[in-house]
Amino acid sequence: MFYNIPTKFFCESSCIANHAGDIAGFGKKACIVTGKKSSRSNNSLNDVIDTLNAAGIEHVLYDRIEENPSVELIPDAVSYAREFEPDFVIGIGGGSPLDASKSIALMLANPGRGKELLFDTVSDYNEALPVIAVPTTCGTGSEITPYSILTLHDKKTKSSIPHHIFPKLALADPAYLKSAPDSILKNTAVDALGHFIESYINSRATAISRMFCEKGLSMWKHVRDILKKSDRTDEDFETLLIVSSFAGMAISHTGTSLPHGMSYSLTYDYGVPHGKAVGTFLASYIANSDDVNRQEILKLLGYSDISELQDDLKDLIGTVSVPKEIYDSYVNDMAHNERKLASCPFHADGETVAGIYKGSLIEIV
Ligand code: NAP
Ligand code: ZN
């Protein structure tokens, strides 16, 4: 049994201003890391800057984080912020800026080291600068996980860096979700569903990780209803954020499994948003797992069979078109991915992988 979540987490209205004192405890100079647009339109960036100014904390702003940030982007941000010598890093946005802020915090703490450090846990290195995470989407849970997932152009895929960097503080304000388009709410909430399902059906699952999944899967019933309606309340946005963070707590202990492994190629090759790419494989992952886990998850989610879940997923995220030869290469690659196959608690081989692809939301063209 193992439990470790060293992140102080708050989810409430006016969250940034309420916790100015916690922020000030990290030093006098902050490096803000965010994406190109959304943190300005949803006001999260303003709230952070206002709070820093009021507390007498100086900042440098790096606002060029792209979706699915690449390894190459990290040194660009680091060289921009290095001379300022920040004491801590504040990531604002979806999973992309939050993940990037963790890698940037690691490199800032290790002057003189190149981007190789990101995948090197063998040689000596300093711990990352403290990270504060301000989530503005409702799925990755990155504000409470130790993972920093980067795009590897040389391998044409994505991978988590091996360093585990938990944010020291996570400040989640439901107000930042209000301006998000439906597609972003749906895709990212489906990502959270994937985290619950892949953490539950996982060879590293424990009673503690399952506790987060059981509560979260039963709450996801309400998430589904929230996603389907058009007039969402403040409480609805709070539920979306809390469920997403619960899912982060679950995968912090177990990691993910085959649907995430399968999703990365769809995102790299076709630009499919992360949550949608994960959701493509969720129903068929459950369908190919063992009967006990399958029945338990369907019961928690309030479905009587897999097809009800698949219909809902199709409704929320749609399908993905992939040419036959590429589809075949995906099946073959995953059938030989020993690390991901080992994350399944049931026997999974090439035939299982082919079955998951066959039952997925991919349409072969
Ligand atoms: P994202 O890539 O961070 O952002 C997607 C889009 O949403 C961007 O265009 C962004 O705009 C916009 N956006 C963000 N917040 C918004 C808001 N409140 N209103 C309107 N638009 C908003 O999306 P994500 O799905 O949250 O993150 C995906 C990344 O997280 C992937 O790289 C994935 O691998 C990673 N991930 C990490 C973990 C982990 O544990 N660390 C877990 C799962 C996934 P801007 O670019 O202008 O900001
Ligand atoms: Zn995910």
Short mmCIF file of C-alpha atoms and ligand atoms in Angstrom, two decimals:
data_model
loop_
_atom_site.label_atom_id
_atom_site.label_comp_id
_atom_site.label_asym_id
_atom_site.label_seq_id
_atom_site.Cartn_x
_atom_site.Cartn_y
_atom_site.Cartn_z
CA MET A 1 0.00 0.00 0.00
CA PHE A 2 1.29 3.44 -0.86
CA TYR A 3 -0.09 6.97 -0.59
CA ASN A 4 1.65 10.21 -1.55
CA ILE A 5 0.06 13.46 -2.67
CA PRO A 6 2.20 16.30 -1.34
CA THR A 7 0.11 19.03 -3.03
CA LYS A 8 -1.93 21.53 -1.04
CA PHE A 9 -5.16 21.73 -3.03
CA PHE A 10 -7.97 24.31 -2.93
CA CYS A 11 -11.03 24.48 -5.17
CA GLU A 12 -13.23 27.54 -4.57
CA SER A 13 -14.38 30.85 -5.96
CA SER A 14 -11.72 33.66 -5.80
CA CYS A 15 -9.18 30.95 -5.11
CA ILE A 16 -6.06 32.92 -6.18
CA ALA A 17 -6.81 36.01 -4.05
CA ASN A 18 -7.89 33.86 -1.10
CA HIS A 19 -4.50 32.17 -1.03
CA ALA A 20 -2.19 35.13 -1.59
CA GLY A 21 -0.47 34.25 1.68
CA ASP A 22 0.32 30.70 0.51
CA ILE A 23 1.71 32.07 -2.76
CA ALA A 24 3.89 34.63 -0.97
CA GLY A 25 5.48 31.81 1.01
CA PHE A 26 7.33 30.64 -2.11
CA GLY A 27 9.47 33.76 -2.57
CA LYS A 28 9.71 37.20 -4.15
CA LYS A 29 10.09 36.30 -7.86
CA ALA A 30 7.66 34.20 -9.91
CA CYS A 31 7.92 32.78 -13.42
CA ILE A 32 4.41 32.54 -14.93
CA VAL A 33 3.99 29.86 -17.62
CA THR A 34 0.82 29.88 -19.73
CA GLY A 35 -0.68 29.39 -23.20
CA LYS A 36 -1.17 31.96 -25.91
CA LYS A 37 -4.76 33.13 -25.33
CA SER A 38 -7.19 31.48 -22.96
CA SER A 39 -5.71 32.56 -19.61
CA ARG A 40 -6.26 36.17 -20.72
CA SER A 41 -9.88 35.63 -21.77
CA ASN A 42 -10.89 33.63 -18.68
CA ASN A 43 -9.16 36.12 -16.34
CA SER A 44 -6.92 33.61 -14.58
CA LEU A 45 -3.75 35.41 -15.70
CA ASN A 46 -5.06 38.79 -14.48
CA ASP A 47 -6.03 37.30 -11.12
CA VAL A 48 -2.53 35.83 -10.67
CA ILE A 49 -0.75 39.05 -11.72
CA ASP A 50 -2.99 41.22 -9.49
CA THR A 51 -2.32 38.95 -6.51
CA LEU A 52 1.45 38.92 -7.14
CA ASN A 53 1.53 42.71 -7.46
CA ALA A 54 -0.45 43.18 -4.27
CA ALA A 55 1.97 40.88 -2.43
CA GLY A 56 5.06 42.67 -3.82
CA ILE A 57 6.14 39.62 -5.85
CA GLU A 58 7.86 40.38 -9.17
CA HIS A 59 7.17 38.16 -12.18
CA VAL A 60 8.35 37.20 -15.64
CA LEU A 61 5.69 35.92 -18.08
CA TYR A 62 6.26 33.16 -20.65
CA ASP A 63 3.02 32.87 -22.66
CA ARG A 64 3.97 30.72 -25.62
CA ILE A 65 3.05 27.21 -24.43
CA GLU A 66 1.47 25.20 -27.24
CA GLU A 67 -0.97 22.30 -26.93
CA ASN A 68 0.95 19.05 -26.28
CA PRO A 69 4.19 20.95 -25.52
CA SER A 70 7.34 19.52 -27.03
CA VAL A 71 10.70 18.83 -25.40
CA GLU A 72 12.17 21.60 -27.59
CA LEU A 73 9.83 24.25 -26.14
CA ILE A 74 11.13 23.81 -22.59
CA PRO A 75 14.66 25.25 -23.09
CA ASP A 76 13.12 28.18 -24.98
CA ALA A 77 11.04 29.10 -21.89
CA VAL A 78 13.97 28.43 -19.57
CA SER A 79 16.38 30.69 -21.44
CA TYR A 80 13.69 33.42 -21.47
CA ALA A 81 13.23 33.24 -17.67
CA ARG A 82 16.73 32.26 -16.49
CA GLU A 83 18.24 35.75 -16.02
CA PHE A 84 15.29 36.81 -13.88
CA GLU A 85 16.25 34.05 -11.39
CA PRO A 86 12.71 33.13 -10.26
CA ASP A 87 12.11 31.48 -6.88
CA PHE A 88 9.07 29.53 -8.11
CA VAL A 89 6.95 28.77 -11.18
CA ILE A 90 3.20 29.30 -11.65
CA GLY A 91 1.56 27.25 -14.43
CA ILE A 92 -1.82 28.56 -15.63
CA GLY A 93 -4.05 26.76 -18.12
CA GLY A 94 -4.93 23.29 -19.29
CA GLY A 95 -2.66 20.28 -18.93
CA SER A 96 -0.23 21.63 -21.53
CA PRO A 97 0.96 24.72 -19.60
CA LEU A 98 0.77 22.87 -16.27
CA ASP A 99 2.92 19.99 -17.55
CA ALA A 100 5.35 22.42 -19.21
CA SER A 101 5.68 24.41 -15.97
CA LYS A 102 6.95 21.29 -14.16
CA SER A 103 9.68 20.61 -16.75
CA ILE A 104 10.59 24.31 -16.81
CA ALA A 105 10.84 24.34 -12.99
CA LEU A 106 13.22 21.36 -13.15
CA MET A 107 15.49 22.98 -15.72
CA LEU A 108 15.48 26.36 -13.95
CA ALA A 109 16.77 24.60 -10.83
CA ASN A 110 19.63 23.10 -12.84
CA PRO A 111 21.54 25.87 -14.61
CA GLY A 112 24.14 24.63 -17.07
CA ARG A 113 22.17 21.46 -17.90
CA GLY A 114 20.59 20.94 -21.34
CA LYS A 115 17.21 19.41 -22.21
CA GLU A 116 18.76 15.91 -21.82
CA LEU A 117 18.20 16.45 -18.08
CA LEU A 118 14.46 16.03 -18.65
CA PHE A 119 14.87 12.30 -19.39
CA ASP A 120 17.94 11.70 -17.18
CA THR A 121 17.41 10.43 -13.64
CA VAL A 122 20.83 8.80 -13.35
CA SER A 123 23.19 11.77 -12.95
CA ASP A 124 22.91 14.20 -10.02
CA TYR A 125 20.37 16.99 -10.30
CA ASN A 126 18.66 19.58 -8.09
CA GLU A 127 14.97 19.27 -7.21
CA ALA A 128 12.66 21.41 -9.37
CA LEU A 129 11.71 24.90 -8.22
CA PRO A 130 8.33 24.88 -6.41
CA VAL A 131 5.37 24.79 -8.82
CA ILE A 132 1.95 26.37 -8.27
CA ALA A 133 -0.73 25.05 -10.65
CA VAL A 134 -3.87 26.94 -11.72
CA PRO A 135 -6.04 24.61 -13.85
CA THR A 136 -8.46 26.06 -16.42
CA THR A 137 -9.67 22.81 -18.03
CA CYS A 138 -11.42 19.89 -16.27
CA GLY A 139 -9.64 16.68 -17.14
CA THR A 140 -5.90 16.25 -16.85
CA GLY A 141 -5.64 16.61 -13.07
CA SER A 142 -2.07 17.82 -13.74
CA GLU A 143 -2.48 20.27 -10.84
CA ILE A 144 -2.24 17.29 -8.49
CA THR A 145 -0.20 14.71 -10.42
CA PRO A 146 3.60 14.43 -10.61
CA TYR A 147 3.58 13.92 -14.38
CA SER A 148 4.90 16.22 -17.10
CA ILE A 149 3.98 14.84 -20.52
CA LEU A 150 5.94 16.14 -23.48
CA THR A 151 5.83 15.57 -27.25
CA LEU A 152 8.90 13.79 -28.60
CA HIS A 153 9.23 14.73 -32.26
CA ASP A 154 12.11 12.30 -32.81
CA LYS A 155 9.88 9.39 -31.72
CA LYS A 156 6.66 10.89 -33.18
CA THR A 157 4.82 10.37 -29.90
CA LYS A 158 4.38 11.72 -26.35
CA SER A 159 5.87 10.56 -23.08
CA SER A 160 5.91 11.48 -19.42
CA ILE A 161 9.35 12.61 -18.20
CA PRO A 162 10.71 10.18 -15.58
CA HIS A 163 11.09 12.93 -12.93
CA HIS A 164 8.08 13.17 -10.61
CA ILE A 165 7.22 16.81 -9.86
CA PHE A 166 4.09 17.37 -7.78
CA PRO A 167 2.92 20.99 -7.66
CA LYS A 168 3.35 22.32 -4.12
CA LEU A 169 0.07 24.24 -4.38
CA ALA A 170 -2.97 23.84 -6.66
CA LEU A 171 -5.47 26.70 -6.88
CA ALA A 172 -8.62 25.74 -8.80
CA ASP A 173 -11.31 28.36 -9.44
CA PRO A 174 -14.48 27.09 -11.17
CA ALA A 175 -14.99 30.55 -12.71
CA TYR A 176 -12.17 29.90 -15.21
CA LEU A 177 -14.17 27.09 -16.83
CA LYS A 178 -17.13 29.33 -17.64
CA SER A 179 -15.66 30.69 -20.87
CA ALA A 180 -14.45 27.31 -22.15
CA PRO A 181 -16.24 26.05 -25.26
CA ASP A 182 -18.32 22.88 -24.95
CA SER A 183 -15.78 20.85 -26.92
CA ILE A 184 -13.02 21.60 -24.38
CA LEU A 185 -15.27 20.79 -21.40
CA LYS A 186 -16.39 17.53 -23.03
CA ASN A 187 -12.96 16.38 -24.21
CA THR A 188 -11.27 17.12 -20.91
CA ALA A 189 -14.05 15.60 -18.75
CA VAL A 190 -13.73 12.44 -20.86
CA ASP A 191 -9.98 12.50 -20.12
CA ALA A 192 -10.85 12.46 -16.40
CA LEU A 193 -13.16 9.48 -17.03
CA GLY A 194 -10.22 7.76 -18.72
CA HIS A 195 -8.03 8.41 -15.68
CA PHE A 196 -10.60 6.74 -13.40
CA ILE A 197 -11.13 3.74 -15.70
CA GLU A 198 -7.42 3.19 -16.40
CA SER A 199 -6.48 3.64 -12.76
CA TYR A 200 -9.25 1.24 -11.65
CA ILE A 201 -8.35 -1.43 -14.24
CA ASN A 202 -4.62 -1.27 -13.58
CA SER A 203 -2.07 -3.71 -12.22
CA ARG A 204 -0.85 -1.02 -9.78
CA ALA A 205 -4.33 -0.32 -8.33
CA THR A 206 -4.52 -0.30 -4.52
CA ALA A 207 -7.34 0.20 -2.01
CA ILE A 208 -6.39 3.89 -1.83
CA SER A 209 -6.27 4.54 -5.59
CA ARG A 210 -9.57 2.62 -5.91
CA MET A 211 -11.12 4.84 -3.24
CA PHE A 212 -10.56 7.89 -5.49
CA CYS A 213 -11.89 5.96 -8.51
CA GLU A 214 -15.00 4.66 -6.79
CA LYS A 215 -16.04 8.09 -5.58
CA GLY A 216 -15.03 9.71 -8.88
CA LEU A 217 -16.79 7.21 -11.15
CA SER A 218 -20.02 7.62 -9.20
CA MET A 219 -19.65 11.43 -9.48
CA TRP A 220 -18.98 11.12 -13.23
CA LYS A 221 -22.70 10.24 -13.61
CA HIS A 222 -23.38 13.89 -12.70
CA VAL A 223 -20.56 15.11 -14.94
CA ARG A 224 -22.27 13.39 -17.87
CA ASP A 225 -25.51 15.26 -17.11
CA ILE A 226 -23.62 18.56 -16.69
CA LEU A 227 -21.94 18.08 -20.07
CA LYS A 228 -25.29 17.48 -21.77
CA LYS A 229 -26.99 20.64 -20.51
CA SER A 230 -26.50 24.21 -21.75
CA ASP A 231 -27.27 26.28 -18.60
CA ARG A 232 -24.53 25.23 -16.18
CA THR A 233 -24.40 26.56 -12.61
CA ASP A 234 -21.39 27.60 -10.51
CA GLU A 235 -21.81 24.34 -8.64
CA ASP A 236 -21.64 22.40 -11.93
CA PHE A 237 -18.27 23.97 -12.82
CA GLU A 238 -17.02 23.18 -9.33
CA THR A 239 -18.08 19.53 -9.75
CA LEU A 240 -16.21 19.32 -13.08
CA LEU A 241 -12.99 20.59 -11.45
CA ILE A 242 -13.25 18.44 -8.32
CA VAL A 243 -13.93 15.26 -10.32
CA SER A 244 -10.93 16.04 -12.54
CA SER A 245 -8.69 16.48 -9.51
CA PHE A 246 -9.95 13.22 -7.95
CA ALA A 247 -8.95 11.48 -11.18
CA GLY A 248 -5.50 13.08 -10.90
CA MET A 249 -5.23 11.71 -7.34
CA ALA A 250 -6.04 8.23 -8.69
CA ILE A 251 -3.47 8.20 -11.53
CA SER A 252 -0.83 9.75 -9.27
CA HIS A 253 -0.73 6.32 -7.60
CA THR A 254 -1.18 4.01 -10.58
CA GLY A 255 -0.37 5.80 -13.83
CA THR A 256 -2.61 5.16 -16.83
CA SER A 257 -2.97 2.14 -19.13
CA LEU A 258 -3.69 1.12 -22.73
CA PRO A 259 -6.18 3.85 -23.80
CA HIS A 260 -3.62 6.57 -22.94
CA GLY A 261 -0.87 4.60 -24.68
CA MET A 262 -3.11 4.24 -27.74
CA SER A 263 -4.16 7.90 -27.68
CA TYR A 264 -0.71 9.40 -28.18
CA SER A 265 -0.38 8.43 -31.86
CA LEU A 266 -3.84 9.83 -32.68
CA THR A 267 -2.81 13.13 -31.10
CA TYR A 268 0.63 13.20 -32.73
CA ASP A 269 -0.45 12.10 -36.23
CA TYR A 270 -3.91 13.70 -36.50
CA GLY A 271 -3.96 16.44 -33.83
CA VAL A 272 -6.86 14.75 -32.01
CA PRO A 273 -7.30 16.56 -28.64
CA HIS A 274 -5.94 14.48 -25.73
CA GLY A 275 -9.28 13.71 -24.00
CA LYS A 276 -11.02 12.78 -27.24
CA ALA A 277 -8.12 10.52 -28.25
CA VAL A 278 -8.30 8.74 -24.86
CA GLY A 279 -12.12 8.45 -24.97
CA THR A 280 -11.87 6.70 -28.36
CA PHE A 281 -10.64 3.54 -26.59
CA LEU A 282 -12.37 3.60 -23.18
CA ALA A 283 -15.47 1.47 -23.78
CA SER A 284 -13.51 -1.17 -25.66
CA TYR A 285 -10.81 -1.23 -22.94
CA ILE A 286 -13.50 -2.07 -20.38
CA ALA A 287 -15.13 -4.57 -22.76
CA ASN A 288 -11.82 -6.45 -23.12
CA SER A 289 -11.00 -6.47 -19.40
CA ASP A 290 -12.08 -9.06 -16.84
CA ASP A 291 -15.72 -9.49 -15.91
CA VAL A 292 -15.48 -8.33 -12.26
CA ASN A 293 -13.86 -4.97 -13.09
CA ARG A 294 -16.18 -4.46 -16.08
CA GLN A 295 -19.34 -4.99 -14.01
CA GLU A 296 -18.09 -2.82 -11.12
CA ILE A 297 -17.22 0.16 -13.35
CA LEU A 298 -20.49 0.00 -15.28
CA LYS A 299 -22.41 -0.14 -11.99
CA LEU A 300 -20.53 2.88 -10.57
CA LEU A 301 -21.17 4.84 -13.77
CA GLY A 302 -24.84 3.84 -13.81
CA TYR A 303 -24.79 1.98 -17.15
CA SER A 304 -26.40 -1.41 -17.69
CA ASP A 305 -24.04 -2.39 -20.52
CA ILE A 306 -20.99 -1.25 -22.51
CA SER A 307 -23.01 -0.06 -25.48
CA GLU A 308 -24.72 2.62 -23.34
CA LEU A 309 -21.31 3.98 -22.34
CA GLN A 310 -20.05 3.82 -25.93
CA ASP A 311 -23.15 5.68 -27.19
CA ASP A 312 -22.59 8.45 -24.63
CA LEU A 313 -18.91 8.71 -25.53
CA LYS A 314 -19.73 8.89 -29.25
CA ASP A 315 -22.24 11.59 -28.51
CA LEU A 316 -19.72 13.61 -26.44
CA ILE A 317 -16.52 13.26 -28.51
CA GLY A 318 -17.48 11.80 -31.90
CA THR A 319 -15.32 9.43 -33.95
CA VAL A 320 -11.80 9.54 -35.46
CA SER A 321 -10.99 8.55 -39.08
CA VAL A 322 -7.76 6.63 -39.70
CA PRO A 323 -6.50 5.04 -42.96
CA LYS A 324 -6.23 1.21 -42.91
CA GLU A 325 -2.42 0.97 -43.21
CA ILE A 326 -1.90 3.44 -40.34
CA TYR A 327 -4.51 1.63 -38.23
CA ASP A 328 -2.64 -1.67 -38.78
CA SER A 329 0.66 -0.09 -37.74
CA TYR A 330 -0.95 1.27 -34.53
CA VAL A 331 -2.24 -2.23 -33.61
CA ASN A 332 1.15 -3.75 -34.29
CA ASP A 333 3.09 -1.12 -32.28
CA MET A 334 0.84 -1.39 -29.23
CA ALA A 335 0.90 -5.21 -29.37
CA HIS A 336 4.68 -4.92 -28.74
CA ASN A 337 4.53 -2.18 -26.06
CA GLU A 338 5.51 -4.39 -23.11
CA ARG A 339 5.41 -1.52 -20.58
CA LYS A 340 1.82 -0.51 -21.34
CA LEU A 341 0.65 -4.15 -21.62
CA ALA A 342 2.08 -4.77 -18.15
CA SER A 343 -0.18 -2.04 -16.72
CA CYS A 344 -3.23 -4.27 -17.44
CA PRO A 345 -4.27 -6.48 -14.51
CA PHE A 346 -5.78 -8.99 -16.96
CA HIS A 347 -3.89 -11.03 -19.56
CA ALA A 348 -3.33 -8.66 -22.51
CA ASP A 349 -1.59 -9.75 -25.71
CA GLY A 350 -1.68 -8.86 -29.41
CA GLU A 351 -5.17 -10.29 -29.73
CA THR A 352 -6.43 -8.16 -26.82
CA VAL A 353 -4.91 -5.03 -28.40
CA ALA A 354 -6.55 -5.85 -31.75
CA GLY A 355 -9.88 -6.33 -29.92
CA ILE A 356 -9.60 -2.92 -28.21
CA TYR A 357 -8.87 -1.18 -31.52
CA LYS A 358 -11.75 -3.07 -33.22
CA GLY A 359 -14.27 -1.93 -30.60
CA SER A 360 -12.95 1.65 -30.49
CA LEU A 361 -14.49 4.80 -31.97
CA ILE A 362 -11.96 4.73 -34.85
CA GLU A 363 -13.50 4.59 -38.32
CA ILE A 364 -11.15 3.02 -40.85
CA VAL A 365 -11.13 4.98 -44.13
P1 NAP B 1 -4.53 21.99 -23.30
O1 NAP B 1 -3.68 21.38 -24.38
O2 NAP B 1 -3.85 22.50 -22.10
O3 NAP B 1 -5.42 23.16 -23.92
C1 NAP B 1 -6.24 22.89 -25.04
C2 NAP B 1 -6.88 24.18 -25.53
O4 NAP B 1 -7.78 24.67 -24.56
C3 NAP B 1 -5.87 25.32 -25.78
O5 NAP B 1 -6.21 25.89 -27.00
C4 NAP B 1 -6.12 26.28 -24.63
O6 NAP B 1 -5.88 27.64 -25.01
C5 NAP B 1 -7.60 26.08 -24.38
N1 NAP B 1 -8.07 26.41 -23.04
C6 NAP B 1 -7.54 26.07 -21.84
N2 NAP B 1 -8.33 26.52 -20.83
C7 NAP B 1 -9.37 27.17 -21.40
C8 NAP B 1 -10.51 27.88 -20.89
N3 NAP B 1 -10.76 27.93 -19.59
N4 NAP B 1 -11.35 28.46 -21.78
C9 NAP B 1 -11.12 28.38 -23.11
N5 NAP B 1 -10.07 27.72 -23.66
C10 NAP B 1 -9.21 27.12 -22.81
O7 NAP B 1 -5.66 20.92 -22.95
P2 NAP B 1 -5.80 19.81 -21.81
O8 NAP B 1 -6.64 18.77 -22.38
O9 NAP B 1 -6.16 20.42 -20.52
O10 NAP B 1 -4.31 19.25 -21.64
C11 NAP B 1 -3.79 18.27 -22.51
C12 NAP B 1 -2.35 17.98 -22.14
O11 NAP B 1 -2.28 17.49 -20.79
C13 NAP B 1 -1.76 16.91 -23.02
O12 NAP B 1 -0.42 17.24 -23.36
C14 NAP B 1 -1.81 15.69 -22.14
O13 NAP B 1 -0.84 14.71 -22.50
C15 NAP B 1 -1.53 16.28 -20.77
N6 NAP B 1 -1.99 15.47 -19.63
C16 NAP B 1 -1.27 15.54 -18.50
C17 NAP B 1 -1.63 14.79 -17.40
C18 NAP B 1 -0.81 14.84 -16.15
O14 NAP B 1 -1.08 14.11 -15.21
N7 NAP B 1 0.16 15.72 -16.07
C19 NAP B 1 -2.77 13.97 -17.45
C20 NAP B 1 -3.50 13.93 -18.63
C21 NAP B 1 -3.11 14.69 -19.70
P3 NAP B 1 -4.47 28.37 -24.78
O15 NAP B 1 -3.44 27.61 -25.56
O16 NAP B 1 -4.68 29.75 -25.28
O17 NAP B 1 -4.22 28.32 -23.31
ZN ZN B 2 -5.14 11.96 -19.79
#
